[in-house]
Amino acid sequence: MVALTRHHIRSLVLKLRALSLACHGLQSKEVRFGTKSAGQHSETLWPDYKKLCHRACKKGYSLLASGATALETVTDVTALLENSPLTNAGYGSNLTWDGHVECDASVMDGSTLHFGAVGAVPGVKNPVKLAQHICKKQRCNALALGRIPPCLLVGNGAHQWAEQAQLATVHSKSLISDKALKLYRHYKKKVERYELRIDKILTPLDTIGAVCVDACGNLAAACSSGGVALKHPGRVGQAATYGCGCWAANATFHVPAAIATCTSGCGEHLVRTMLAREAALEVQRSSCTVTGLHHAMKTKFLESPFLSGVEERLGGLILLKCIPSDGTGEFLWTHSSKTMCISYMSDAERRPRTRLSELPNGAVPGSTLVVEGATFKLNPLVERAEIGIYS
């Protein structure tokens, strides 16, 4: 069963800038040993999630209004979300089997196609800022003695890079929230008693991410995650993997549509399907954004041969598409999990629009998907800036 809807929340008029972000998940998810799958958001915490999304959107809008680039904006917004104990990223991340915090994060700059990421990094307050620093280093042709700048660093090597870059590093224990510690102790006991083999347990997998277009028409995307609870030390998920966690590419003379995406779900499944990149390419090829995204989510994820044997295929994705040549754009989201929290804002909004997207009543998570979104128009100034990049 597949449910496809095109939900125009309102016609958006984007004068200079737009920000769209998703607190992917912000939910409890059912976990079987070694796997994870999306469940539903906690109704009691929904007001807190909404406040967090509103605050992040307002910050992003303020940054764009002050002239910040798309890459700077998605990085700072994601960092704000990392600092919240509500999310499974940065502070409050799920703990590894050994009881430590190891985070994944990545960013992609649509104007340069540069990518930066960190995986299983300990003791870094905001992993997404480290990913941004690595991304910006891609502009250097080479390091001393002709060494190539890295685009992905993991573990202690990533931590050392953060120290050298004078980014905020902290004691690993300071990233452990009371909630994460309680969940860790609870699940560890279950595993030790072998209850996990027959029971389902709830664990927060609140992966976060953001996409945006700035006043110059440049797109960027960012994502961050603490990974699945009780993960093996050193495990790296989609949030740190190229083409799997986020994707961003400006329009060119040959490709008129600029695209930015960000994914959520089981990291291993998103790595095997490269959903962020596959969805972006599919939408670029399609004449209709909604059907293109639906087709990508259906064929590249729900029906992907790379997920053969996987019973529950739960994931989600946000996508921002801009066509500078005709001044149009769309922000869409899709998911096969029961719910996904999204928030967005533009010049046309007086306040962020936040909603809890849900599957249709009676739909089976993992075999049904929903596609929704909003349309907007680009300002001529943005069109000229974007066209100038074609040459």
CSV table of C-alpha atoms in Angstrom, one decimal:
chain,number,residue,atom,x,y,z
A,1,MET,CA,0.0,0.0,0.0
A,2,VAL,CA,1.3,3.4,-0.9
A,3,ALA,CA,-0.4,6.7,0.0
A,4,LEU,CA,0.6,9.7,-2.1
A,5,THR,CA,-0.7,13.2,-1.3
A,6,ARG,CA,0.3,16.7,-2.4
A,7,HIS,CA,-0.4,19.0,0.5
A,8,HIS,CA,0.0,22.6,-0.4
A,9,ILE,CA,0.1,24.0,3.1
A,10,ARG,CA,0.0,27.5,1.6
A,11,SER,CA,1.5,29.3,-1.4
A,12,LEU,CA,4.8,30.7,-0.1
A,13,VAL,CA,6.3,33.9,-1.5
A,14,LEU,CA,10.0,33.8,-0.9
A,15,LYS,CA,11.5,37.3,-1.4
A,16,LEU,CA,15.1,36.7,-0.4
A,17,ARG,CA,15.6,33.5,1.6
A,18,ALA,CA,14.1,30.3,2.9
A,19,LEU,CA,14.9,28.0,5.7
A,20,SER,CA,13.6,24.5,6.1
A,21,LEU,CA,14.7,22.2,8.8
A,22,ALA,CA,13.6,18.8,10.2
A,23,CYS,CA,14.2,17.4,13.6
A,24,HIS,CA,14.2,14.0,12.1
A,25,GLY,CA,12.4,11.7,14.4
A,26,LEU,CA,12.1,13.6,17.7
A,27,GLN,CA,10.4,10.4,18.5
A,28,SER,CA,10.6,7.1,20.2
A,29,LYS,CA,11.4,4.2,18.0
A,30,GLU,CA,11.1,0.5,18.3
A,31,VAL,CA,14.4,-1.4,18.4
A,32,ARG,CA,15.2,-5.0,17.9
A,33,PHE,CA,18.7,-6.2,18.6
A,34,GLY,CA,21.0,-4.8,16.0
A,35,THR,CA,18.3,-2.9,14.1
A,36,LYS,CA,16.1,0.1,14.6
A,37,SER,CA,12.8,1.3,13.1
A,38,ALA,CA,10.7,4.4,13.4
A,39,GLY,CA,7.7,4.4,15.7
A,40,GLN,CA,5.7,7.5,16.8
A,41,HIS,CA,6.4,10.7,18.6
A,42,SER,CA,5.8,11.1,22.3
A,43,GLU,CA,2.5,13.1,22.6
A,44,THR,CA,3.6,14.4,26.1
A,45,LEU,CA,6.8,15.9,24.6
A,46,TRP,CA,5.3,17.3,21.5
A,47,PRO,CA,5.0,20.9,22.9
A,48,ASP,CA,8.7,20.8,23.8
A,49,TYR,CA,9.6,19.5,20.3
A,50,LYS,CA,7.5,22.3,18.7
A,51,LYS,CA,9.2,24.9,20.8
A,52,LEU,CA,12.6,23.6,19.9
A,53,CYS,CA,11.8,23.6,16.2
A,54,HIS,CA,10.4,27.1,16.4
A,55,ARG,CA,13.5,28.4,18.1
A,56,ALA,CA,15.8,26.7,15.6
A,57,CYS,CA,13.8,28.1,12.7
A,58,LYS,CA,13.8,31.6,14.1
A,59,LYS,CA,17.6,31.4,14.6
A,60,GLY,CA,18.1,30.2,11.0
A,61,TYR,CA,15.9,33.0,9.6
A,62,SER,CA,17.7,35.6,11.6
A,63,LEU,CA,21.1,34.3,10.3
A,64,LEU,CA,19.9,34.4,6.7
A,65,ALA,CA,18.5,37.9,7.2
A,66,SER,CA,21.9,39.1,8.5
A,67,GLY,CA,23.6,37.8,5.4
A,68,ALA,CA,24.8,34.4,6.5
A,69,THR,CA,25.4,31.8,3.8
A,70,ALA,CA,23.3,28.7,3.4
A,71,LEU,CA,26.2,26.5,4.8
A,72,GLU,CA,26.7,28.7,7.9
A,73,THR,CA,22.9,28.7,8.5
A,74,VAL,CA,22.3,24.9,8.4
A,75,THR,CA,25.4,24.4,10.5
A,76,ASP,CA,24.4,26.8,13.3
A,77,VAL,CA,20.8,25.6,13.3
A,78,THR,CA,21.9,22.0,13.5
A,79,ALA,CA,24.3,23.0,16.4
A,80,LEU,CA,21.4,24.5,18.3
A,81,LEU,CA,19.4,21.3,17.9
A,82,GLU,CA,22.5,19.3,19.0
A,83,ASN,CA,22.6,21.3,22.3
A,84,SER,CA,19.1,20.1,23.2
A,85,PRO,CA,18.6,17.0,25.4
A,86,LEU,CA,15.5,16.3,23.3
A,87,THR,CA,17.5,15.2,20.3
A,88,ASN,CA,19.8,12.3,19.7
A,89,ALA,CA,22.7,14.4,18.5
A,90,GLY,CA,25.5,16.1,20.4
A,91,TYR,CA,24.4,16.5,24.0
A,92,GLY,CA,21.9,13.7,25.0
A,93,SER,CA,23.0,11.3,22.3
A,94,ASN,CA,22.4,7.6,22.7
A,95,LEU,CA,25.2,5.7,24.4
A,96,THR,CA,27.4,3.0,22.9
A,97,TRP,CA,27.6,-0.5,24.4
A,98,ASP,CA,30.5,0.8,26.5
A,99,GLY,CA,28.5,3.8,27.8
A,100,HIS,CA,30.1,6.5,25.8
A,101,VAL,CA,28.9,9.2,23.4
A,102,GLU,CA,30.1,8.9,19.8
A,103,CYS,CA,28.5,11.3,17.2
A,104,ASP,CA,28.2,11.4,13.4
A,105,ALA,CA,27.5,14.6,11.4
A,106,SER,CA,28.0,16.0,7.9
A,107,VAL,CA,27.4,19.0,5.8
A,108,MET,CA,27.3,19.7,2.0
A,109,ASP,CA,27.7,23.0,0.3
A,110,GLY,CA,25.6,23.2,-2.9
A,111,SER,CA,27.6,26.1,-4.3
A,112,THR,CA,30.9,24.1,-4.3
A,113,LEU,CA,29.7,20.5,-4.0
A,114,HIS,CA,32.2,20.2,-1.1
A,115,PHE,CA,31.4,17.7,1.7
A,116,GLY,CA,32.6,17.4,5.2
A,117,ALA,CA,31.8,14.8,7.8
A,118,VAL,CA,32.9,13.2,11.1
A,119,GLY,CA,32.0,9.8,12.4
A,120,ALA,CA,32.1,8.2,15.9
A,121,VAL,CA,33.7,11.3,17.2
A,122,PRO,CA,34.0,11.6,21.0
A,123,GLY,CA,34.2,14.7,23.1
A,124,VAL,CA,33.1,17.3,20.6
A,125,LYS,CA,30.4,19.7,21.7
A,126,ASN,CA,29.0,20.3,18.2
A,127,PRO,CA,30.0,17.6,15.7
A,128,VAL,CA,28.3,19.5,12.9
A,129,LYS,CA,30.6,22.5,13.4
A,130,LEU,CA,33.6,20.1,13.0
A,131,ALA,CA,32.0,18.7,9.8
A,132,GLN,CA,31.6,22.3,8.5
A,133,HIS,CA,35.3,23.1,9.3
A,134,ILE,CA,36.4,20.0,7.4
A,135,CYS,CA,34.1,20.9,4.5
A,136,LYS,CA,35.6,24.4,4.2
A,137,LYS,CA,39.1,22.9,4.2
A,138,GLN,CA,38.1,21.3,0.9
A,139,ARG,CA,38.7,24.7,-0.8
A,140,CYS,CA,42.4,24.3,-0.1
A,141,ASN,CA,44.1,22.5,-3.0
A,142,ALA,CA,46.4,20.7,-0.6
A,143,LEU,CA,47.9,20.7,2.9
A,144,ALA,CA,51.6,20.9,3.6
A,145,LEU,CA,53.8,18.6,1.4
A,146,GLY,CA,50.9,18.2,-1.1
A,147,ARG,CA,48.6,16.2,1.3
A,148,ILE,CA,44.9,16.1,0.2
A,149,PRO,CA,42.5,17.6,2.8
A,150,PRO,CA,40.3,15.0,4.3
A,151,CYS,CA,36.5,15.1,3.8
A,152,LEU,CA,35.7,12.5,6.5
A,153,LEU,CA,37.4,12.0,9.8
A,154,VAL,CA,36.5,9.5,12.5
A,155,GLY,CA,37.2,8.7,16.2
A,156,ASN,CA,40.2,10.2,17.9
A,157,GLY,CA,41.5,11.6,14.7
A,158,ALA,CA,38.4,13.8,14.3
A,159,HIS,CA,38.7,14.9,17.9
A,160,GLN,CA,42.3,15.9,17.4
A,161,TRP,CA,41.3,17.9,14.3
A,162,ALA,CA,38.7,19.8,16.4
A,163,GLU,CA,41.3,20.7,19.0
A,164,GLN,CA,43.7,22.0,16.3
A,165,ALA,CA,40.8,24.0,14.8
A,166,GLN,CA,40.1,25.4,18.3
A,167,LEU,CA,36.5,24.1,18.2
A,168,ALA,CA,34.8,23.4,21.5
A,169,THR,CA,35.9,20.0,22.9
A,170,VAL,CA,34.5,18.7,26.2
A,171,HIS,CA,34.9,15.7,28.4
A,172,SER,CA,32.9,12.9,26.9
A,173,LYS,CA,30.8,12.4,30.1
A,174,SER,CA,29.5,16.0,29.8
A,175,LEU,CA,27.6,15.0,26.7
A,176,ILE,CA,25.6,12.3,28.6
A,177,SER,CA,22.1,13.5,29.6
A,178,ASP,CA,20.2,12.0,32.5
A,179,LYS,CA,17.6,10.6,30.0
A,180,ALA,CA,20.3,8.9,27.9
A,181,LEU,CA,21.9,7.4,31.0
A,182,LYS,CA,18.7,6.0,32.3
A,183,LEU,CA,17.8,4.5,28.9
A,184,TYR,CA,21.3,3.0,28.6
A,185,ARG,CA,21.1,1.3,32.0
A,186,HIS,CA,17.6,0.1,31.3
A,187,TYR,CA,18.5,-1.4,27.9
A,188,LYS,CA,21.8,-2.9,29.1
A,189,LYS,CA,20.0,-4.8,31.8
A,190,LYS,CA,17.5,-6.2,29.2
A,191,VAL,CA,20.3,-7.3,26.9
A,192,GLU,CA,22.2,-9.0,29.8
A,193,ARG,CA,19.0,-10.8,30.7
A,194,TYR,CA,18.3,-11.8,27.1
A,195,GLU,CA,15.0,-10.1,27.2
A,196,LEU,CA,15.8,-8.2,24.0
A,197,ARG,CA,15.6,-11.4,22.0
A,198,ILE,CA,11.8,-11.6,22.5
A,199,ASP,CA,10.8,-8.1,23.5
A,200,LYS,CA,10.6,-4.7,21.8
A,201,ILE,CA,12.0,-1.7,23.6
A,202,LEU,CA,11.7,2.0,23.0
A,203,THR,CA,14.8,4.2,22.4
A,204,PRO,CA,15.0,7.8,21.1
A,205,LEU,CA,16.6,8.1,17.7
A,206,ASP,CA,16.0,11.8,17.2
A,207,THR,CA,18.3,12.4,14.3
A,208,ILE,CA,18.3,16.0,13.2
A,209,GLY,CA,19.0,17.9,10.0
A,210,ALA,CA,18.4,21.1,8.0
A,211,VAL,CA,18.3,22.4,4.4
A,212,CYS,CA,18.1,25.9,3.2
A,213,VAL,CA,18.6,28.4,0.4
A,214,ASP,CA,20.2,31.8,1.1
A,215,ALA,CA,19.9,35.3,-0.4
A,216,CYS,CA,22.3,34.4,-3.2
A,217,GLY,CA,20.4,31.3,-4.2
A,218,ASN,CA,22.9,28.8,-2.8
A,219,LEU,CA,21.7,25.6,-1.1
A,220,ALA,CA,23.2,23.6,1.7
A,221,ALA,CA,22.3,20.7,3.9
A,222,ALA,CA,23.4,19.3,7.3
A,223,CYS,CA,22.6,16.4,9.5
A,224,SER,CA,23.7,15.0,12.9
A,225,SER,CA,23.0,11.9,14.9
A,226,GLY,CA,24.1,10.1,18.0
A,227,GLY,CA,23.2,6.7,16.4
A,228,VAL,CA,21.3,3.8,17.7
A,229,ALA,CA,21.3,2.9,21.4
A,230,LEU,CA,23.9,0.3,22.5
A,231,LYS,CA,25.6,0.6,19.2
A,232,HIS,CA,29.1,-1.0,18.8
A,233,PRO,CA,31.9,1.5,19.6
A,234,GLY,CA,33.2,2.9,16.3
A,235,ARG,CA,29.9,2.4,14.5
A,236,VAL,CA,29.3,5.1,11.8
A,237,GLY,CA,25.9,5.7,10.3
A,238,GLN,CA,24.4,7.6,7.4
A,239,ALA,CA,24.8,11.0,9.1
A,240,ALA,CA,28.6,10.8,8.3
A,241,THR,CA,28.4,9.0,5.0
A,242,TYR,CA,28.6,10.7,1.6
A,243,GLY,CA,25.3,10.7,-0.3
A,244,CYS,CA,23.5,9.0,2.5
A,245,GLY,CA,22.8,11.6,5.3
A,246,CYS,CA,22.6,14.8,3.3
A,247,TRP,CA,23.1,16.2,-0.2
A,248,ALA,CA,23.2,19.6,-1.8
A,249,ALA,CA,23.8,20.9,-5.3
A,250,ASN,CA,23.1,24.2,-6.9
A,251,ALA,CA,21.6,24.6,-10.3
A,252,THR,CA,23.8,24.7,-13.4
A,253,PHE,CA,23.4,25.4,-17.1
A,254,HIS,CA,22.8,21.7,-17.8
A,255,VAL,CA,20.9,21.0,-14.5
A,256,PRO,CA,18.3,23.7,-13.9
A,257,ALA,CA,17.1,22.5,-10.5
A,258,ALA,CA,19.0,23.1,-7.3
A,259,ILE,CA,18.4,20.3,-4.7
A,260,ALA,CA,19.2,19.8,-1.0
A,261,THR,CA,18.1,16.8,1.0
A,262,CYS,CA,18.5,15.3,4.4
A,263,THR,CA,17.6,11.8,5.6
A,264,SER,CA,16.5,10.0,8.8
A,265,GLY,CA,16.0,6.4,9.7
A,266,CYS,CA,18.2,3.3,10.2
A,267,GLY,CA,21.7,4.4,9.4
A,268,GLU,CA,22.7,1.0,7.9
A,269,HIS,CA,19.7,1.0,5.6
A,270,LEU,CA,20.3,4.5,4.4
A,271,VAL,CA,23.9,3.8,3.8
A,272,ARG,CA,23.1,0.8,1.6
A,273,THR,CA,20.5,2.7,-0.4
A,274,MET,CA,22.3,6.2,-0.5
A,275,LEU,CA,18.9,7.7,-0.2
A,276,ALA,CA,19.9,11.3,0.1
A,277,ARG,CA,21.7,11.3,-3.2
A,278,GLU,CA,19.4,9.0,-5.0
A,279,ALA,CA,16.3,11.1,-4.1
A,280,ALA,CA,18.0,14.3,-5.2
A,281,LEU,CA,19.0,12.8,-8.6
A,282,GLU,CA,15.5,11.3,-9.2
A,283,VAL,CA,13.8,14.6,-8.4
A,284,GLN,CA,16.2,16.5,-10.8
A,285,ARG,CA,15.2,14.1,-13.6
A,286,SER,CA,11.5,14.3,-12.9
A,287,SER,CA,9.1,16.9,-14.3
A,288,CYS,CA,7.0,16.7,-11.1
A,289,THR,CA,8.8,17.0,-7.7
A,290,VAL,CA,6.1,15.1,-5.8
A,291,THR,CA,5.9,12.1,-8.1
A,292,GLY,CA,9.7,12.2,-8.5
A,293,LEU,CA,10.2,12.0,-4.7
A,294,HIS,CA,7.5,9.4,-4.3
A,295,HIS,CA,9.2,7.3,-7.0
A,296,ALA,CA,12.6,7.6,-5.3
A,297,MET,CA,11.3,6.7,-1.9
A,298,LYS,CA,9.4,3.8,-3.2
A,299,THR,CA,11.9,2.3,-5.6
A,300,LYS,CA,15.2,3.3,-4.0
A,301,PHE,CA,14.1,2.6,-0.4
A,302,LEU,CA,10.9,0.6,0.2
A,303,GLU,CA,11.5,-1.7,-2.7
A,304,SER,CA,15.3,-1.5,-2.9
A,305,PRO,CA,17.0,-4.7,-3.7
A,306,PHE,CA,19.8,-3.6,-1.4
A,307,LEU,CA,17.5,-4.1,1.6
A,308,SER,CA,16.6,-7.6,0.7
A,309,GLY,CA,15.6,-9.5,3.9
A,310,VAL,CA,14.8,-6.3,5.8
A,311,GLU,CA,11.3,-6.6,7.2
A,312,GLU,CA,10.8,-3.0,8.4
A,313,ARG,CA,12.0,-0.3,6.0
A,314,LEU,CA,11.4,2.9,7.9
A,315,GLY,CA,13.0,6.2,7.0
A,316,GLY,CA,12.3,9.8,6.1
A,317,LEU,CA,13.7,12.6,4.0
A,318,ILE,CA,13.3,16.3,3.6
A,319,LEU,CA,14.0,18.0,0.2
A,320,LEU,CA,14.3,21.6,-1.0
A,321,LYS,CA,14.1,22.2,-4.7
A,322,CYS,CA,14.7,25.6,-6.4
A,323,ILE,CA,14.6,26.4,-10.1
A,324,PRO,CA,16.2,29.9,-10.5
A,325,SER,CA,15.3,30.2,-14.2
A,326,ASP,CA,11.6,30.4,-13.5
A,327,GLY,CA,11.8,31.6,-9.9
A,328,THR,CA,9.9,28.6,-8.3
A,329,GLY,CA,10.7,26.3,-5.5
A,330,GLU,CA,9.3,23.5,-3.3
A,331,PHE,CA,10.0,22.1,0.1
A,332,LEU,CA,8.8,18.5,0.5
A,333,TRP,CA,9.1,15.7,3.1
A,334,THR,CA,8.4,12.0,2.9
A,335,HIS,CA,8.6,9.2,5.4
A,336,SER,CA,7.6,5.5,5.9
A,337,SER,CA,7.7,5.8,9.7
A,338,LYS,CA,4.5,6.6,11.5
A,339,THR,CA,5.5,10.2,12.2
A,340,MET,CA,8.1,12.7,11.4
A,341,CYS,CA,8.5,16.2,12.8
A,342,ILE,CA,9.3,19.0,10.4
A,343,SER,CA,9.5,22.8,10.6
A,344,TYR,CA,10.1,25.5,8.0
A,345,MET,CA,10.1,29.3,7.6
A,346,SER,CA,10.6,31.9,4.9
A,347,ASP,CA,10.1,35.7,4.4
A,348,ALA,CA,6.4,35.0,3.8
A,349,GLU,CA,6.0,33.6,7.3
A,350,ARG,CA,5.8,35.6,10.5
A,351,ARG,CA,6.7,32.6,12.5
A,352,PRO,CA,7.9,29.1,11.8
A,353,ARG,CA,5.5,26.4,10.6
A,354,THR,CA,5.9,23.2,12.5
A,355,ARG,CA,4.0,20.1,12.1
A,356,LEU,CA,3.9,16.4,12.9
A,357,SER,CA,3.6,14.6,9.7
A,358,GLU,CA,1.8,11.2,10.0
A,359,LEU,CA,0.9,8.3,7.8
A,360,PRO,CA,-2.8,7.9,6.9
A,361,ASN,CA,-5.0,6.1,9.3
A,362,GLY,CA,-4.7,2.4,9.0
A,363,ALA,CA,-1.4,2.6,7.0
A,364,VAL,CA,1.3,0.1,7.9
A,365,PRO,CA,4.7,1.7,8.8
A,366,GLY,CA,7.5,0.3,6.7
A,367,SER,CA,5.3,-0.5,3.7
A,368,THR,CA,3.5,2.8,3.2
A,369,LEU,CA,4.9,6.3,2.5
A,370,VAL,CA,3.5,9.8,2.5
A,371,VAL,CA,4.8,12.8,0.5
A,372,GLU,CA,3.8,16.3,1.5
A,373,GLY,CA,5.1,19.8,0.9
A,374,ALA,CA,4.8,23.5,0.2
A,375,THR,CA,5.6,25.7,-2.8
A,376,PHE,CA,7.2,29.1,-2.9
A,377,LYS,CA,8.5,31.7,-5.4
A,378,LEU,CA,12.1,33.1,-5.6
A,379,ASN,CA,12.8,36.8,-5.8
A,380,PRO,CA,14.3,38.0,-9.1
A,381,LEU,CA,17.4,39.1,-7.2
A,382,VAL,CA,18.0,35.4,-6.3
A,383,GLU,CA,17.4,34.4,-9.9
A,384,ARG,CA,20.0,36.8,-11.2
A,385,ALA,CA,22.5,35.6,-8.6
A,386,GLU,CA,21.8,32.0,-9.4
A,387,ILE,CA,22.0,32.5,-13.2
A,388,GLY,CA,25.4,34.2,-12.7
A,389,ILE,CA,26.7,31.0,-11.4
A,390,TYR,CA,25.9,29.2,-14.7
A,391,SER,CA,29.0,30.7,-16.3
